[in-house]
Structure formats: structure tokens, C-alpha cells
Amino acid sequence: MPSSGESPAAARPRLTPAAFARRAAGLGRGERLTVIGLTRDGVGAMLAAGEVDRGVLLVASEDLHSSAAVIDRLLDDLAELALVRWPDWPGRDGSIPDAATSGASAPWLKAAGAEAASGRPPRFRRMTRALEFEQLLRAVDASSVILVAEVDPVSPARARAVIEALEWCAGRGAACVLALPAEPPDTPPYDRTLYGACTIGRALAPVAERFIAPRSQAHPASEAERRVEAALAKDPELTGLFSGNEIVQVAGHGQQPRVDLVCRRHRIVVEIDGPEHQVNPKFRRDRHRDYELLVAGYLVLRLTNDEVADDLQRAIEKIRAVVRLRLHPSSGDTTR
């Protein structure tokens, strides 16, 4: 129980993403878990990142206004999924899965296997929903699929349809996660989902990782800059580190330098020079600017337009080596 003056929301356990994934993966048959502050897709991404060793199905409930409609859509999806996974149904030995191993009924397996083998989803609308649900769930994953559904925290009517559908699923052995993107009121129908609900605690990322650079700030007249910037954006190790055509603050009261590419996180500047930078007065000004940037704590790497044109990947590898040097200054080997 929350202490006096403490709101129920403040008293909810805050789990790390990894702890949440473990808790969801450990749900038993018929157990439910409510998480507040995540969408359905957010839960799915978190479980995927946690490498949960069970199947996870994101339940489609958009534009469905009754629990029956949500359940029917779920049965359709499970049948489609069973068809996609055929013939790799749990316990399958030969052409038909083994009923004793999978827990599914032998008559259903025979009929469903025939449908799937013919390329049709094994959906039998004359069966009761409950029986069909249990059979499809086992065919998709013998360890029981985790169903994840999003509950509208603002509209009780829309929320009720999803909550009742997930309660129905849990009553038939499914493990269920209800995702509420925001804290709902502690009133029906939400009140019956909030016992044991958790939230997700995340460490605040460094500001550099929370900044999304503009699509391109490369100098519009520099083809070499645009090529390097595009290559950096596609490189898994270097993407997001550099921004282009930006001003860097240095000591003094003169004009602050605008550089071709800067990585503020690791204090690296990359300049891409055309032939005019090889002669005075630009050559002399460039050397002074390199000094100002060095004193301000920046490493400066200069590439030429010809280097970029002749071997773009080699130019990118030079940038990578400087980044790694910043990351591991005590190591002279930046190729690892």
C-alpha cells in the first residue's frame, strides 16, 4: 500500500528494461502484467531487445469497439501465424504435430494440418472461440505465446474492449501484457488492471545522444562534404557522431570558425579541403585555425577533395581511426 500522501502511481515499482523483459518472460499460464508508460510497440521492442525465449504477439485492436471483435481479430491473426509457421508446429513429427507433445487435440491437429498443408489458415468458425483459441495458441508456440495489447488510457469504452478481451485470453491460459501509454484514472475499467502494475525506469542518455542533427548541413557547394556526410550516416559505428557546417567555439573574441564536420562528443573536427586551401592566404589561415581548435581541445583531421573522390572508404577509415583514438587514447592501435 502506498504511504500516506503518496499516490498509487508514485508507489509503482520501476523496472529496468532488462528486468521488465525477464518479468514478462516469466509470466505463467493465465498470468497478466500491466506496464504504464509504454505503447504496445514499445513493449514489443523491449521484449525483442531482451531476447525473450518465448513467442510474443502484438495484439491488433485498432478500430475495434468490442471484446468479441478483438478476440475474433486475434483468432484470425493466430490462424495466419499458424499457417506461416507450418509445418514447424511444436511437437510435429511427420506430417502432423504430435498431440501428446503439443497439448493440442488430435482431431484439431489433423484438420488444421490439412488446412495448412493446402495453404489455408486453420480457422474453424464453427468451433467455440475458447477451444479454437487454445488450439491455435499451442500450435504457434507450445511454451505459450505472450500476448501484448495496448489499452487506451483516455477512453474507457475503447479500453474496456481490450481489457475484457485480454481477461478472456488469460482465462484460457494465455500470458498477457497490458500496455498503458499513460497513467489512467483508478476507475472502471482500469481499476482491475492496475494491481501489481509497473513502470519502466530509464537512465537519461547523454545530451549528444538525445540531439537529432538536421538531415544535412554540408556546404551546398561541396560535393566532397556531402559524400563524406552521407557515408558517415550509413556507417554503424560513426552514424550520429558528426554534424556538418557548424560553428565551434574557441578562445578569443574574433570570428568563431565554421568547420566542415564536427563531433562534439569526442571533440573531433574534420576539414575537407579543395585545392584553394593549398596556397596562401587560405593555407596560412587554416594553420592558425587548426591551432585555435587544438587549444580548444579539438583534434583536427584534414582530408582533401581528391582523397574523398579517389577512395571514399579510406577517408572514412581515417575518421574512424581518429574517433577510436579519442575513445582509447592509451592505445596506439585504432584498428581493433
Short mmCIF file of C-alpha atoms in Angstrom, two decimals:
data_model
loop_
_atom_site.label_atom_id
_atom_site.label_comp_id
_atom_site.label_asym_id
_atom_site.label_seq_id
_atom_site.Cartn_x
_atom_site.Cartn_y
_atom_site.Cartn_z
CA MET A 1 0.00 0.00 0.00
CA PRO A 2 1.31 3.49 -0.74
CA SER A 3 2.27 5.57 2.27
CA SER A 4 0.07 8.42 3.43
CA GLY A 5 0.08 11.23 0.88
CA GLU A 6 1.79 9.08 -1.77
CA SER A 7 -0.10 8.50 -4.99
CA PRO A 8 -0.54 4.92 -6.25
CA ALA A 9 1.37 5.88 -9.38
CA ALA A 10 4.38 7.03 -7.35
CA ALA A 11 4.37 3.74 -5.43
CA ARG A 12 4.53 1.55 -8.53
CA PRO A 13 7.73 -0.45 -8.97
CA ARG A 14 10.08 0.97 -11.60
CA LEU A 15 11.77 -1.77 -13.56
CA THR A 16 14.75 -1.50 -15.84
CA PRO A 17 14.06 -2.62 -19.42
CA ALA A 18 16.02 -5.83 -18.78
CA ALA A 19 14.13 -6.56 -15.56
CA PHE A 20 10.81 -5.91 -17.30
CA ALA A 21 11.74 -8.31 -20.11
CA ARG A 22 12.63 -11.00 -17.57
CA ARG A 23 9.39 -10.48 -15.68
CA ALA A 24 7.30 -10.68 -18.84
CA ALA A 25 9.18 -13.77 -20.00
CA GLY A 26 8.45 -15.43 -16.66
CA LEU A 27 4.68 -15.00 -16.84
CA GLY A 28 2.92 -18.29 -16.26
CA ARG A 29 -0.21 -19.58 -17.95
CA GLY A 30 -3.06 -17.18 -17.38
CA GLU A 31 -0.91 -14.52 -15.69
CA ARG A 32 -1.13 -10.83 -16.57
CA LEU A 33 1.24 -7.91 -16.23
CA THR A 34 0.35 -4.24 -16.67
CA VAL A 35 3.04 -1.74 -17.62
CA ILE A 36 2.41 2.00 -17.60
CA GLY A 37 4.32 4.41 -19.81
CA LEU A 38 4.82 2.14 -22.81
CA THR A 39 2.88 1.57 -26.00
CA ARG A 40 2.23 -1.90 -27.34
CA ASP A 41 5.01 -1.47 -29.89
CA GLY A 42 7.32 -0.14 -27.17
CA VAL A 43 6.75 -3.31 -25.15
CA GLY A 44 7.43 -5.39 -28.24
CA ALA A 45 10.71 -3.60 -28.90
CA MET A 46 11.76 -4.01 -25.27
CA LEU A 47 11.00 -7.74 -25.28
CA ALA A 48 12.82 -8.17 -28.58
CA ALA A 49 15.87 -6.38 -27.16
CA GLY A 50 15.67 -8.62 -24.10
CA GLU A 51 15.83 -11.71 -26.33
CA VAL A 52 12.85 -13.34 -24.64
CA ASP A 53 12.81 -17.07 -25.36
CA ARG A 54 9.06 -17.17 -25.97
CA GLY A 55 6.88 -16.05 -28.81
CA VAL A 56 5.36 -12.57 -28.46
CA LEU A 57 2.30 -11.45 -30.41
CA LEU A 58 1.33 -7.77 -30.55
CA VAL A 59 -2.46 -7.84 -30.46
CA ALA A 60 -4.24 -5.73 -33.08
CA SER A 61 -7.10 -3.79 -31.52
CA GLU A 62 -7.22 -0.60 -33.58
CA ASP A 63 -10.75 0.49 -34.52
CA LEU A 64 -12.30 -2.45 -32.67
CA HIS A 65 -15.01 -1.47 -30.21
CA SER A 66 -15.97 -4.73 -28.51
CA SER A 67 -14.12 -7.54 -26.81
CA ALA A 68 -15.69 -10.01 -29.26
CA ALA A 69 -14.23 -8.09 -32.19
CA VAL A 70 -10.78 -8.03 -30.57
CA ILE A 71 -10.95 -11.78 -29.93
CA ASP A 72 -12.09 -12.54 -33.48
CA ARG A 73 -9.22 -10.47 -34.90
CA LEU A 74 -6.83 -12.28 -32.58
CA LEU A 75 -8.10 -15.68 -33.74
CA ASP A 76 -7.67 -14.61 -37.37
CA ASP A 77 -4.10 -13.50 -36.62
CA LEU A 78 -3.25 -16.69 -34.75
CA ALA A 79 -4.57 -18.77 -37.65
CA GLU A 80 -2.49 -16.73 -40.13
CA LEU A 81 0.54 -17.12 -37.88
CA ALA A 82 -0.02 -20.86 -37.58
CA LEU A 83 -0.11 -21.06 -41.38
CA VAL A 84 3.13 -19.09 -41.66
CA ARG A 85 4.81 -21.37 -39.13
CA TRP A 86 3.54 -24.59 -40.72
CA PRO A 87 4.97 -27.24 -40.78
CA ASP A 88 7.12 -26.18 -37.80
CA TRP A 89 4.41 -26.59 -35.22
CA PRO A 90 5.58 -27.65 -31.76
CA GLY A 91 5.81 -31.40 -31.37
CA ARG A 92 5.44 -32.04 -35.08
CA ASP A 93 6.67 -35.47 -36.12
CA GLY A 94 5.99 -36.33 -39.72
CA SER A 95 3.13 -34.58 -41.47
CA ILE A 96 1.01 -33.89 -38.36
CA PRO A 97 2.19 -32.49 -35.00
CA ASP A 98 2.15 -34.85 -32.03
CA ALA A 99 -0.90 -34.09 -29.91
CA ALA A 100 0.64 -35.58 -26.77
CA THR A 101 3.66 -33.28 -27.03
CA SER A 102 1.98 -30.07 -28.15
CA GLY A 103 -1.08 -30.34 -25.90
CA ALA A 104 -3.39 -29.78 -28.85
CA SER A 105 -6.24 -32.16 -29.59
CA ALA A 106 -5.58 -34.84 -32.19
CA PRO A 107 -8.77 -34.15 -34.23
CA TRP A 108 -7.97 -30.44 -34.38
CA LEU A 109 -4.36 -31.13 -35.36
CA LYS A 110 -5.47 -33.40 -38.16
CA ALA A 111 -7.97 -30.89 -39.55
CA ALA A 112 -5.70 -27.89 -39.00
CA GLY A 113 -2.74 -29.67 -40.56
CA ALA A 114 -4.79 -30.45 -43.65
CA GLU A 115 -5.85 -26.80 -43.96
CA ALA A 116 -2.31 -25.52 -43.51
CA ALA A 117 -0.89 -28.05 -45.95
CA SER A 118 -3.37 -26.71 -48.51
CA GLY A 119 -2.22 -23.14 -47.89
CA ARG A 120 -5.25 -22.04 -45.87
CA PRO A 121 -5.25 -20.59 -42.35
CA PRO A 122 -6.54 -23.24 -39.90
CA ARG A 123 -9.53 -21.23 -38.75
CA PHE A 124 -12.72 -23.15 -37.91
CA ARG A 125 -15.53 -20.74 -37.16
CA ARG A 126 -17.96 -23.47 -36.09
CA MET A 127 -15.75 -24.26 -33.12
CA THR A 128 -16.18 -22.37 -29.89
CA ARG A 129 -13.83 -19.42 -29.61
CA ALA A 130 -12.33 -20.83 -26.43
CA LEU A 131 -11.39 -24.20 -27.93
CA GLU A 132 -10.07 -22.66 -31.13
CA PHE A 133 -8.01 -20.14 -29.20
CA GLU A 134 -6.39 -22.81 -27.04
CA GLN A 135 -5.53 -24.98 -30.04
CA LEU A 136 -4.09 -22.14 -32.11
CA LEU A 137 -2.06 -20.83 -29.20
CA ARG A 138 -0.41 -24.23 -28.76
CA ALA A 139 0.20 -24.65 -32.48
CA VAL A 140 2.03 -21.32 -32.65
CA ASP A 141 4.21 -21.88 -29.57
CA ALA A 142 3.98 -24.78 -27.12
CA SER A 143 5.55 -22.64 -24.38
CA SER A 144 2.60 -20.22 -24.67
CA VAL A 145 2.75 -17.00 -26.64
CA ILE A 146 2.89 -13.75 -24.69
CA LEU A 147 0.05 -11.52 -25.88
CA VAL A 148 0.74 -7.77 -25.73
CA ALA A 149 -2.14 -5.33 -26.14
CA GLU A 150 -2.38 -1.56 -25.82
CA VAL A 151 -5.05 -0.09 -23.57
CA ASP A 152 -6.32 3.40 -24.30
CA PRO A 153 -5.70 5.40 -21.09
CA VAL A 154 -8.19 8.12 -22.06
CA SER A 155 -11.23 6.33 -23.49
CA PRO A 156 -12.85 3.88 -21.04
CA ALA A 157 -15.04 2.45 -23.80
CA ARG A 158 -12.11 1.54 -26.04
CA ALA A 159 -10.12 0.37 -23.04
CA ARG A 160 -12.92 -1.91 -21.87
CA ALA A 161 -12.95 -3.85 -25.14
CA VAL A 162 -9.23 -4.62 -24.91
CA ILE A 163 -9.22 -5.31 -21.16
CA GLU A 164 -12.13 -7.74 -21.42
CA ALA A 165 -10.54 -9.48 -24.41
CA LEU A 166 -7.23 -9.94 -22.56
CA GLU A 167 -9.04 -11.16 -19.45
CA TRP A 168 -10.76 -13.72 -21.65
CA CYS A 169 -7.41 -14.80 -23.11
CA ALA A 170 -5.80 -15.07 -19.67
CA GLY A 171 -8.73 -17.17 -18.51
CA ARG A 172 -7.82 -19.65 -21.23
CA GLY A 173 -4.17 -19.93 -20.33
CA ALA A 174 -2.52 -17.08 -22.23
CA ALA A 175 0.19 -14.92 -20.67
CA CYS A 176 -0.81 -11.29 -21.24
CA VAL A 177 0.86 -7.88 -21.03
CA LEU A 178 -1.34 -4.79 -21.00
CA ALA A 179 0.45 -1.63 -22.11
CA LEU A 180 -0.90 1.74 -20.99
CA PRO A 181 0.97 4.64 -22.64
CA ALA A 182 -0.01 6.95 -19.75
CA GLU A 183 -1.29 6.67 -16.19
CA PRO A 184 -5.06 6.03 -16.31
CA PRO A 185 -7.63 7.00 -13.67
CA ASP A 186 -8.20 4.45 -10.92
CA THR A 187 -11.79 3.92 -12.07
CA PRO A 188 -13.55 1.20 -14.09
CA PRO A 189 -12.48 -0.45 -16.28
CA TYR A 190 -8.86 0.50 -15.49
CA ASP A 191 -9.03 -0.33 -11.79
CA ARG A 192 -8.99 -4.06 -12.42
CA THR A 193 -5.72 -3.83 -14.38
CA LEU A 194 -3.66 -1.68 -12.00
CA TYR A 195 -2.91 -4.12 -9.19
CA GLY A 196 0.77 -5.01 -9.50
CA ALA A 197 1.29 -2.60 -12.40
CA CYS A 198 4.83 -1.42 -13.04
CA THR A 199 6.56 1.40 -14.85
CA ILE A 200 9.87 1.50 -16.70
CA GLY A 201 12.85 3.42 -15.37
CA ARG A 202 15.44 4.51 -17.89
CA ALA A 203 18.79 6.17 -17.39
CA LEU A 204 18.94 9.58 -19.04
CA ALA A 205 21.04 9.38 -22.19
CA PRO A 206 23.83 11.94 -22.69
CA VAL A 207 22.62 15.10 -24.38
CA ALA A 208 24.64 14.36 -27.51
CA GLU A 209 22.65 11.15 -27.98
CA ARG A 210 19.36 12.99 -27.45
CA PHE A 211 20.13 15.56 -30.14
CA ILE A 212 18.94 14.75 -33.65
CA ALA A 213 21.04 16.61 -36.17
CA PRO A 214 19.42 18.19 -39.23
CA ARG A 215 19.25 15.98 -42.28
CA SER A 216 22.23 17.68 -43.91
CA GLN A 217 24.25 20.75 -43.14
CA ALA A 218 27.08 20.09 -45.54
CA HIS A 219 28.17 23.07 -47.56
CA PRO A 220 25.86 23.07 -50.61
CA ALA A 221 28.76 23.76 -52.95
CA SER A 222 30.92 20.89 -51.66
CA GLU A 223 30.25 17.53 -53.26
CA ALA A 224 33.07 16.01 -51.18
CA GLU A 225 31.48 17.12 -47.90
CA ARG A 226 28.11 15.72 -48.90
CA ARG A 227 29.66 12.38 -49.84
CA VAL A 228 31.53 12.09 -46.55
CA GLU A 229 28.48 13.11 -44.52
CA ALA A 230 26.31 10.54 -46.32
CA ALA A 231 28.91 7.80 -45.79
CA LEU A 232 29.18 8.62 -42.08
CA ALA A 233 25.40 8.44 -41.73
CA LYS A 234 25.39 4.90 -43.16
CA ASP A 235 28.29 3.64 -41.04
CA PRO A 236 27.02 1.73 -37.95
CA GLU A 237 29.93 2.90 -35.80
CA LEU A 238 30.04 6.54 -36.89
CA THR A 239 26.42 7.42 -37.58
CA GLY A 240 25.09 10.29 -35.49
CA LEU A 241 28.52 11.41 -34.28
CA PHE A 242 29.23 14.20 -36.76
CA SER A 243 27.25 17.24 -37.84
CA GLY A 244 28.22 19.48 -40.70
CA ASN A 245 28.91 23.13 -41.43
CA GLU A 246 28.77 24.22 -37.79
CA ILE A 247 30.44 26.90 -35.70
CA VAL A 248 32.86 25.74 -32.99
CA GLN A 249 33.57 27.97 -30.01
CA VAL A 250 37.26 28.77 -29.47
CA ALA A 251 39.11 31.20 -27.20
CA GLY A 252 39.36 34.83 -28.20
CA HIS A 253 36.97 37.47 -29.44
CA GLY A 254 37.48 37.09 -33.16
CA GLN A 255 35.23 35.32 -35.63
CA GLN A 256 34.44 31.80 -34.48
CA PRO A 257 35.41 29.12 -37.02
CA ARG A 258 32.78 27.28 -39.03
CA VAL A 259 34.03 23.75 -39.69
CA ASP A 260 33.07 21.15 -42.27
CA LEU A 261 32.31 18.33 -39.80
CA VAL A 262 32.42 18.26 -36.01
CA CYS A 263 31.96 15.51 -33.44
CA ARG A 264 31.30 17.42 -30.23
CA ARG A 265 31.08 14.28 -28.10
CA HIS A 266 34.69 13.31 -28.83
CA ARG A 267 35.90 16.81 -29.82
CA ILE A 268 36.99 16.00 -33.35
CA VAL A 269 36.93 18.30 -36.37
CA VAL A 270 37.18 17.04 -39.94
CA GLU A 271 38.01 19.56 -42.65
CA ILE A 272 37.68 18.65 -46.32
CA ASP A 273 39.86 20.94 -48.41
CA GLY A 274 39.78 21.85 -52.06
CA PRO A 275 42.92 22.91 -53.97
CA GLU A 276 42.50 26.56 -52.93
CA HIS A 277 43.43 25.55 -49.38
CA GLN A 278 46.93 24.56 -50.51
CA VAL A 279 48.07 28.13 -51.13
CA ASN A 280 48.13 31.36 -49.16
CA PRO A 281 46.26 33.11 -47.74
CA LYS A 282 43.91 30.16 -47.02
CA PHE A 283 46.76 27.81 -46.17
CA ARG A 284 48.07 30.22 -43.54
CA ARG A 285 44.59 30.88 -42.10
CA ASP A 286 43.88 27.14 -41.93
CA ARG A 287 47.04 26.54 -39.88
CA HIS A 288 46.03 29.25 -37.41
CA ARG A 289 42.52 27.83 -37.17
CA ASP A 290 43.94 24.36 -36.50
CA TYR A 291 45.93 25.89 -33.64
CA GLU A 292 42.81 27.55 -32.20
CA LEU A 293 40.85 24.31 -32.39
CA LEU A 294 43.72 22.34 -30.82
CA VAL A 295 43.91 24.74 -27.89
CA ALA A 296 40.13 24.42 -27.52
CA GLY A 297 40.58 20.66 -27.17
CA TYR A 298 39.71 19.51 -30.69
CA LEU A 299 41.69 17.07 -32.81
CA VAL A 300 41.68 18.23 -36.42
CA LEU A 301 41.80 15.81 -39.34
CA ARG A 302 42.22 17.33 -42.79
CA LEU A 303 41.21 15.44 -45.91
CA THR A 304 41.39 16.69 -49.46
CA ASN A 305 38.67 16.64 -52.08
CA ASP A 306 40.88 14.33 -54.14
CA GLU A 307 41.17 11.84 -51.27
CA VAL A 308 37.40 11.67 -50.98
CA ALA A 309 36.92 11.37 -54.73
CA ASP A 310 39.59 8.69 -55.19
CA ASP A 311 38.86 6.48 -52.16
CA LEU A 312 35.89 7.48 -50.02
CA GLN A 313 36.13 4.41 -47.79
CA ARG A 314 39.77 5.14 -46.97
CA ALA A 315 38.73 8.65 -45.93
CA ILE A 316 36.04 7.18 -43.66
CA GLU A 317 38.57 4.78 -42.13
CA LYS A 318 40.82 7.74 -41.27
CA ILE A 319 37.90 9.36 -39.47
CA ARG A 320 37.14 6.09 -37.70
CA ALA A 321 40.76 5.82 -36.53
CA VAL A 322 40.64 9.30 -35.00
CA VAL A 323 37.35 8.51 -33.22
CA ARG A 324 38.86 5.33 -31.80
CA LEU A 325 41.97 7.23 -30.75
CA ARG A 326 39.73 9.55 -28.76
CA LEU A 327 37.93 6.58 -27.23
CA HIS A 328 41.15 4.70 -26.38
CA PRO A 329 43.90 7.33 -26.11
CA SER A 330 46.36 4.96 -24.41
CA SER A 331 46.28 2.51 -27.31
CA GLY A 332 48.22 3.20 -30.44
CA ASP A 333 46.28 0.52 -32.35
CA THR A 334 43.00 2.02 -33.58
CA THR A 335 42.15 -0.79 -35.98
CA ARG A 336 40.56 -3.06 -33.39
#
